[in-house]
Short mmCIF file of C-alpha atoms and ligand atoms in Angstrom, two decimals:
data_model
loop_
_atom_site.label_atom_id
_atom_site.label_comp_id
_atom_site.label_asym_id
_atom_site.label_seq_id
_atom_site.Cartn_x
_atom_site.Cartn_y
_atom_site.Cartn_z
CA UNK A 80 59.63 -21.02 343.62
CA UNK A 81 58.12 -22.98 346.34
CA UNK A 82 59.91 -25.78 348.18
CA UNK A 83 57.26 -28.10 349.23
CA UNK A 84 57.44 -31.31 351.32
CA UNK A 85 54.98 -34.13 349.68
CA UNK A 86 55.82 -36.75 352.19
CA UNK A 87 58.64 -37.88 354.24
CA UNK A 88 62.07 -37.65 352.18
CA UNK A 89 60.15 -36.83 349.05
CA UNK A 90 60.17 -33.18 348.38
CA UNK A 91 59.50 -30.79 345.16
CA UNK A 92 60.53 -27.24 343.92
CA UNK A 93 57.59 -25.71 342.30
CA UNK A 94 57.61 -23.57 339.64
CA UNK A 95 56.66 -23.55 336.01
CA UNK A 96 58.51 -26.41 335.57
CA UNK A 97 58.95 -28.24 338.84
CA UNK A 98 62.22 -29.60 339.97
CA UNK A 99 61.72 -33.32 342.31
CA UNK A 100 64.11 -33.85 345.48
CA UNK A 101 64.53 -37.03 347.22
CA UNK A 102 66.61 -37.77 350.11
CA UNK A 103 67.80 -40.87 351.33
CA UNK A 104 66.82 -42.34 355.21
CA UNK A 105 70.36 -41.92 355.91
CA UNK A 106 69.46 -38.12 354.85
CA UNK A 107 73.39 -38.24 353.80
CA UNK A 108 73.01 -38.59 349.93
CA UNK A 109 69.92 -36.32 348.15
CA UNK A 110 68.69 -36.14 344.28
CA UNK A 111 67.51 -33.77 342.54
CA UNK A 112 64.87 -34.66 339.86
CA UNK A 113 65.04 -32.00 336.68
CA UNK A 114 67.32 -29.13 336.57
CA UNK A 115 64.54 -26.41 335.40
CA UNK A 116 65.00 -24.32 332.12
CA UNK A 117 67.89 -22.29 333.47
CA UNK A 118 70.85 -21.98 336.24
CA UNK A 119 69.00 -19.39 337.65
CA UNK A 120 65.65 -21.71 338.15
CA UNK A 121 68.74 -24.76 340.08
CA UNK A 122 70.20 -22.03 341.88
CA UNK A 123 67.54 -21.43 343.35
CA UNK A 124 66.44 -24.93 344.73
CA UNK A 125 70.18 -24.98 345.56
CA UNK A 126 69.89 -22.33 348.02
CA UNK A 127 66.43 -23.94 349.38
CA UNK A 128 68.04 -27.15 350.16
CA UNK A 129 71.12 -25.71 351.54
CA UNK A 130 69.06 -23.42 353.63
CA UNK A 131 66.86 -26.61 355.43
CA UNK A 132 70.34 -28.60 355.27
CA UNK A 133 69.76 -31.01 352.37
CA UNK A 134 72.75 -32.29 350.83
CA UNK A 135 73.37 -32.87 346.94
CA UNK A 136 75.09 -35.47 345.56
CA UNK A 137 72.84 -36.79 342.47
CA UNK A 138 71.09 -35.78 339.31
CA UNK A 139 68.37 -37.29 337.66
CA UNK A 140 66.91 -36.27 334.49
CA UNK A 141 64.02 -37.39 333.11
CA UNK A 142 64.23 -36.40 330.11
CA UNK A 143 65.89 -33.87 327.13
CA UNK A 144 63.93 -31.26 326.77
CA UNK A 145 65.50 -27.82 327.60
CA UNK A 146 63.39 -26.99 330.17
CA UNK A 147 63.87 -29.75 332.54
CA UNK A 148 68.28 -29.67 331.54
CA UNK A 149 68.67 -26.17 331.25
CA UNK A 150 69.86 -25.93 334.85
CA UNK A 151 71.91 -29.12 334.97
CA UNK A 152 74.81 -27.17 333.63
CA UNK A 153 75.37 -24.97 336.32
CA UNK A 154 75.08 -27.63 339.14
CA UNK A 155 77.33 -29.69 337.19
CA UNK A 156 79.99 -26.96 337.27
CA UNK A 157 79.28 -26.13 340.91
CA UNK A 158 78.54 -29.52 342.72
CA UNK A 159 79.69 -32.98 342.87
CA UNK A 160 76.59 -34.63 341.62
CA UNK A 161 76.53 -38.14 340.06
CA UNK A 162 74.18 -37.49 336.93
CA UNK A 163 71.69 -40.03 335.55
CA UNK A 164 69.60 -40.38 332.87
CA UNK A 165 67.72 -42.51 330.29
CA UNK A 166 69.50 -43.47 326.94
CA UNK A 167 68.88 -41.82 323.88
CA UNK A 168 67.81 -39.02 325.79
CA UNK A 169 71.19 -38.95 327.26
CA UNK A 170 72.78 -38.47 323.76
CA UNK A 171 70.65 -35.26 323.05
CA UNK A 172 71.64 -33.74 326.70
CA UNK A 173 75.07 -34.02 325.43
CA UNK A 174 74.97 -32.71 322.14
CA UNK A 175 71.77 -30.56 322.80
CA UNK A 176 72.05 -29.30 319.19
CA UNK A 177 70.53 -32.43 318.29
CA UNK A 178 66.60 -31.23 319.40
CA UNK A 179 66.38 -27.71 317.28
CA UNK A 180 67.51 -30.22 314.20
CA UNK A 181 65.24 -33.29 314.91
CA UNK A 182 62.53 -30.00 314.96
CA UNK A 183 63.73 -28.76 311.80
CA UNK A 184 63.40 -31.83 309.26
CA UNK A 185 67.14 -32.73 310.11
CA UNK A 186 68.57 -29.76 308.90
CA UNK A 187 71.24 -27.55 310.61
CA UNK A 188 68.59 -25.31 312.70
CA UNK A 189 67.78 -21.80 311.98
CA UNK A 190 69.13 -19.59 314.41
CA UNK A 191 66.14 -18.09 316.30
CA UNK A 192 65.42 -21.77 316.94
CA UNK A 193 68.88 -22.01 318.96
CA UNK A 194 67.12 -20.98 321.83
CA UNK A 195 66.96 -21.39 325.55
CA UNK A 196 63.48 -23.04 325.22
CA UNK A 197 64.75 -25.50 322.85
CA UNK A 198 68.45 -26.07 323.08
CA UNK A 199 70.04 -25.88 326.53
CA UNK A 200 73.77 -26.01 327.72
CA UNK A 201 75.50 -29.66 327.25
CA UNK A 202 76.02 -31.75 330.25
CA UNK A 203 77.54 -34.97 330.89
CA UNK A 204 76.07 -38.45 332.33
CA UNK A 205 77.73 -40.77 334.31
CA UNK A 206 74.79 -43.33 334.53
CA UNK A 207 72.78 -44.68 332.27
CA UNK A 208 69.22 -45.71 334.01
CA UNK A 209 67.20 -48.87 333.52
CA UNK A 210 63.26 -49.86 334.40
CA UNK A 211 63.61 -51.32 337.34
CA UNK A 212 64.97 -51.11 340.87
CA UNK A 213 68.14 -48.97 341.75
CA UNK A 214 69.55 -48.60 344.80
CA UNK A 215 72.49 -46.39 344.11
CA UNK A 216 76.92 -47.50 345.19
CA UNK A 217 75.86 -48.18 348.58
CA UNK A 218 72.25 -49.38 348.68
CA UNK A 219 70.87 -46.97 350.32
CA UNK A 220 68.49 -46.09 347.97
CA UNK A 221 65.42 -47.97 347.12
CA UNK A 222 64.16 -46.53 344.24
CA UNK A 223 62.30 -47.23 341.02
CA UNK A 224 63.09 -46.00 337.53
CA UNK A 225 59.92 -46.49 335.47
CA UNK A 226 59.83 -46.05 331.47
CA UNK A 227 57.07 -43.18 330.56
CA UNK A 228 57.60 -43.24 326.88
CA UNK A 229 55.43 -40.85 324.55
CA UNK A 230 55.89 -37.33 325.40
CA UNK A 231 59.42 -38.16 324.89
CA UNK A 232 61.07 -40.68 323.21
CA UNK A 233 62.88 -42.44 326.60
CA UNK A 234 61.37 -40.26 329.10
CA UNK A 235 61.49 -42.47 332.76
CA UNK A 236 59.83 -41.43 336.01
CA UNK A 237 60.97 -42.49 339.24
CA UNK A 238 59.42 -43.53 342.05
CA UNK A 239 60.29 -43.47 345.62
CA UNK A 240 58.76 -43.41 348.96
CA UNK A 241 55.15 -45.02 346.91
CA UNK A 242 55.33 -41.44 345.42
CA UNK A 243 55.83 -41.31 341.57
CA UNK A 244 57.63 -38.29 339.88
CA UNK A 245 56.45 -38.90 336.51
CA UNK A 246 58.23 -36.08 334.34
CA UNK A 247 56.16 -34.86 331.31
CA UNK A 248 54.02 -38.04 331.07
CA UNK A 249 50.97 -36.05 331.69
CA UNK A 250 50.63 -32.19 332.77
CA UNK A 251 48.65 -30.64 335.65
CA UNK A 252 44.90 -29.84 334.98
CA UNK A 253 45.97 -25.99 334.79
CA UNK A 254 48.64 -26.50 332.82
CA UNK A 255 46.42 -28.45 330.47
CA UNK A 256 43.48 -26.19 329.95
CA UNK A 257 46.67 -24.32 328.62
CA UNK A 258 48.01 -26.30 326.53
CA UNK A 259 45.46 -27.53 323.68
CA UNK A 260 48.08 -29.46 321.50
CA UNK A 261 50.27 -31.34 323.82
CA UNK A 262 53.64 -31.88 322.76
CA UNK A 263 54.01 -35.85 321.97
CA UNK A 264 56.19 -37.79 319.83
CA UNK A 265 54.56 -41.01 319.84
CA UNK A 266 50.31 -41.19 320.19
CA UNK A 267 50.34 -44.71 320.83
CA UNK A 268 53.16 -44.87 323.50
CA UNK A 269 51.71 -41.48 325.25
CA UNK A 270 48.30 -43.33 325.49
CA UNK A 271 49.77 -46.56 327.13
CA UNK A 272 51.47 -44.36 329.31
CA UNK A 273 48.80 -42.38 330.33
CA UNK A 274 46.56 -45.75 330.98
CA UNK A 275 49.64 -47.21 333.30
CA UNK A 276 49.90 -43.84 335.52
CA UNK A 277 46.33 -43.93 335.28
CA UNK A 278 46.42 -48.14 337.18
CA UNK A 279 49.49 -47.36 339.14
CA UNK A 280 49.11 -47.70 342.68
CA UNK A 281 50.91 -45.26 344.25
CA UNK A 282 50.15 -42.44 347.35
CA UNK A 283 50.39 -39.75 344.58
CA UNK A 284 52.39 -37.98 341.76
CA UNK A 285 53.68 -35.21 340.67
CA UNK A 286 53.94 -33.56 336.67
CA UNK A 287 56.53 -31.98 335.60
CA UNK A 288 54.00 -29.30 335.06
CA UNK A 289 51.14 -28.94 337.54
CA UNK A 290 50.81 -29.48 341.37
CA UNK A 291 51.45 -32.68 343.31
CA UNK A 292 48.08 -34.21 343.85
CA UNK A 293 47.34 -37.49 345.66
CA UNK A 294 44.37 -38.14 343.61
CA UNK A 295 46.12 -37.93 340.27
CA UNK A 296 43.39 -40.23 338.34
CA UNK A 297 40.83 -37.62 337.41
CA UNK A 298 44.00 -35.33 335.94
CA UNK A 299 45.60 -38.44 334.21
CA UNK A 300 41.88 -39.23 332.84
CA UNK A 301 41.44 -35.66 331.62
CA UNK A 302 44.88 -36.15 329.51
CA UNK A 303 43.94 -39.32 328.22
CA UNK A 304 40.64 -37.16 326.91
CA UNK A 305 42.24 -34.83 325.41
CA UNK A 306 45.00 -36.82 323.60
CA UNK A 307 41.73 -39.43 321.91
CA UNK A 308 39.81 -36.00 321.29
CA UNK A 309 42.69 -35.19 319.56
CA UNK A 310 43.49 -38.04 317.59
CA UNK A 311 39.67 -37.69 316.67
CA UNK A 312 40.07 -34.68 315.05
CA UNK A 313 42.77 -35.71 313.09
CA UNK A 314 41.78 -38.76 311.80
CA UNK A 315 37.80 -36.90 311.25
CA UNK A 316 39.88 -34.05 308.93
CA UNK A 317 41.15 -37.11 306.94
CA UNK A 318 38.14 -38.98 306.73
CA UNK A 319 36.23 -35.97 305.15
CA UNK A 320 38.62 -35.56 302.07
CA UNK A 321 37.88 -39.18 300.86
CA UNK A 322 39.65 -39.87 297.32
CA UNK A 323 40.96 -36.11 297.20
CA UNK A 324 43.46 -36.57 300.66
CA UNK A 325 45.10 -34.28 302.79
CA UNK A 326 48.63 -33.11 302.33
CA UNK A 327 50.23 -33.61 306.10
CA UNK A 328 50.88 -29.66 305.89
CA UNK A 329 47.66 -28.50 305.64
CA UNK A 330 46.33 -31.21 308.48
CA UNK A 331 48.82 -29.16 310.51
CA UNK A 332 47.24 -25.63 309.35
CA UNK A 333 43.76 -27.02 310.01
CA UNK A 334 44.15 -28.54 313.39
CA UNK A 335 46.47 -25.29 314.40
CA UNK A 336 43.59 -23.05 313.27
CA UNK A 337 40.74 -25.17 314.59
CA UNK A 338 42.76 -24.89 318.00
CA UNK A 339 43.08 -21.12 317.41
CA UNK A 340 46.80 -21.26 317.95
CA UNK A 341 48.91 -18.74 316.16
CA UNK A 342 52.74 -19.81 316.44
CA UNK A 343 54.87 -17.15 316.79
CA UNK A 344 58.04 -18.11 315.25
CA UNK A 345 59.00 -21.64 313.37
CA UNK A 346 60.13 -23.51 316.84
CA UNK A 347 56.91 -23.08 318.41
CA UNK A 348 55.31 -24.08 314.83
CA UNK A 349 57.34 -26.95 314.81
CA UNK A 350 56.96 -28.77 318.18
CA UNK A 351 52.80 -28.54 317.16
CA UNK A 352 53.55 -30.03 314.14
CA UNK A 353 55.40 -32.94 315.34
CA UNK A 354 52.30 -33.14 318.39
CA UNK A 355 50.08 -33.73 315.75
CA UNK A 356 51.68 -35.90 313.07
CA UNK A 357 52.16 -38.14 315.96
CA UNK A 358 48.99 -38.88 315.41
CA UNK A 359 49.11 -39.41 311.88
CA UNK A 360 51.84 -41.88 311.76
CA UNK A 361 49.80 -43.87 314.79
CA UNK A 362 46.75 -43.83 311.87
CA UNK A 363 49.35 -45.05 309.48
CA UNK A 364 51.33 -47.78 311.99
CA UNK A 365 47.65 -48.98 312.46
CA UNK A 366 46.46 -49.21 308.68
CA UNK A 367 43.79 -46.03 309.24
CA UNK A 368 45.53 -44.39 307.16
CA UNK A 369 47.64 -44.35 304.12
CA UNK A 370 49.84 -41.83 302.21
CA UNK A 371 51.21 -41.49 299.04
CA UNK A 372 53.26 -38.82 297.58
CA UNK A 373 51.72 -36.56 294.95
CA UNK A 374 52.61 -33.66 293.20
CA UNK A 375 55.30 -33.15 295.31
CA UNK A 376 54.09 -33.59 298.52
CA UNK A 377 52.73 -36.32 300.69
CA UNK A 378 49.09 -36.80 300.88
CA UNK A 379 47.01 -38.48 303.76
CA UNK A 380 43.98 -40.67 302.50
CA UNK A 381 41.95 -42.77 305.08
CA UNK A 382 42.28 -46.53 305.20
CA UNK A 383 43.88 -49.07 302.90
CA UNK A 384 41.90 -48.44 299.40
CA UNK A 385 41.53 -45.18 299.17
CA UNK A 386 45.12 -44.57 298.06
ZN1 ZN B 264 59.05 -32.24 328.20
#
């Protein structure tokens, strides 16, 4: 874990999943932006800060997905932080159960999918962020807490200092060449996201997975790319069934093996199944698509009459 400085008071921990810091002019009150997958990953950054002097006294996170909360735990239990984050989002952080069963069709979740990667240690919030400016009990903050819906239902970024920490709203160009299904849970709200960062003026930003760069576009245009490639596919494996349809399972077998991805166990399977019916229920929101349950199962058909 490196502890790199991206400008003056705006700092970042990286590592496979980076963790933000911010610290106020005053330098007398500092945040800390993500928590990392586990205590050891927030120990860590703990013992960076406290090494160059950096207080701790808030918690941001952007977002519930175990890997950015799986730390949050321990610094709650250790430090006097004050602890923010984004409704609905919030809810899952504190019942973490809830993301292995929105995973697993709403049932109580297998338990090899009760996992560090996908359920982390509860925490507790003790503010609620909104879009817009925030400048903390004593103003001496001025920050920004900006919506990034898409690759999570209530994700927000926050900016500071012109620089924007913009959680999981796109990922680094490594990271991405990695990655060839994205998780998403919403196509249409990742792609307005993606279009906003992509506008934004603002000295730089930083992924929750990838390297701060200055010139963000070309690696926010690359993610928009891959997210309409995509959605092509999809909506291309739909078109070419015509009257016959495509049961939503077997869109998910066909994009998975078109991708060459082999999941190794039903939790992996299951967040690239909910990437890519993203998609589909954007076709359907829109009218592309329509579905229709038969024999058993429900069947995709492209546009309004085919069904
Ligand atoms: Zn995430």
């Amino acid at each position: 874990m490196k502890f790199i400085e991206i400008k003056k008071n705006c700092y970042y921990f990286n590592s496979a999943v980076n963790i933000g810091y911010i610290v106020s002019e005053s330098r007398k009150q500092g945040m800390l932006i993500d928590a990392g997958l586990e205590s050891s990953a927030a120990k860590k950054a703990i013992q960076l800060l406290q090494k160059h002097d950096l207080p701790i006294t808030h918690l941001m996170i952007t977002h519930a997905h175990a890997d950015h909360f799986g730390g949050a735990q321990y610094i709650q239990k250790n430090y006097d932080v004050h602890t923010i984050a984004p409704s609905l989002e919030e809810a899952i952080m504190r019942y973490p159960i809830l993301e292995p069963i929105y995973l697993f069709y709403g049932n109580f979740p297998m338990k090899e999918m009760r996992n560090k990667f996908l359920e982390a240690p509860s925490i507790f919030i003790d503010e609620i962020c909104e879009a817009g400016n925030w400048a903390g009990w004593d103003g001496q903050w001025c920050i920004e807490f900006i919506p990034l819906p898409g690759h999570s239902h209530n994700q927000f970024g926050l900016l500071y200092n012109d620089i924007l920490y913009a959680a999981d709203a796109y990922l680094g160009m490594e990271v991405l060449k990695k990655h060839s299904i994205p998780f998403i849970v919403d196509a249409g709200s990742n792609l307005s996201t993606l279009h906003y960062l992509l506008n934004l003026e603002v000295k730089g930003m930083l992924p929750g997975h990838g390297t701060f760069e200055s010139a963000f576009q070309e690696t926010v245009q690359a993610n928009i790319d891959v997210h309409q490639r995509l959605a092509s596919h999809v909506y291309n494996m739909i078109l070419v069934r015509g009257d016959r349809g495509i049961s939503v399972e077997e869109l998910v077998a066909k994009m998975l093996i078109k991708h060459e991805i082999e999941p190794a166990n039903f939790g992996v399977y299951s967040l690239f199944r909910t990437a890519i019916t993203a998609y589909l229920i954007q076709f359907i929101e829109e009218g592309r698509a329509v579905y229709t349950i038969h024999e058993g199962r429900p069947v995709i058909f492209s546009g309004q009459s085919s069904a």
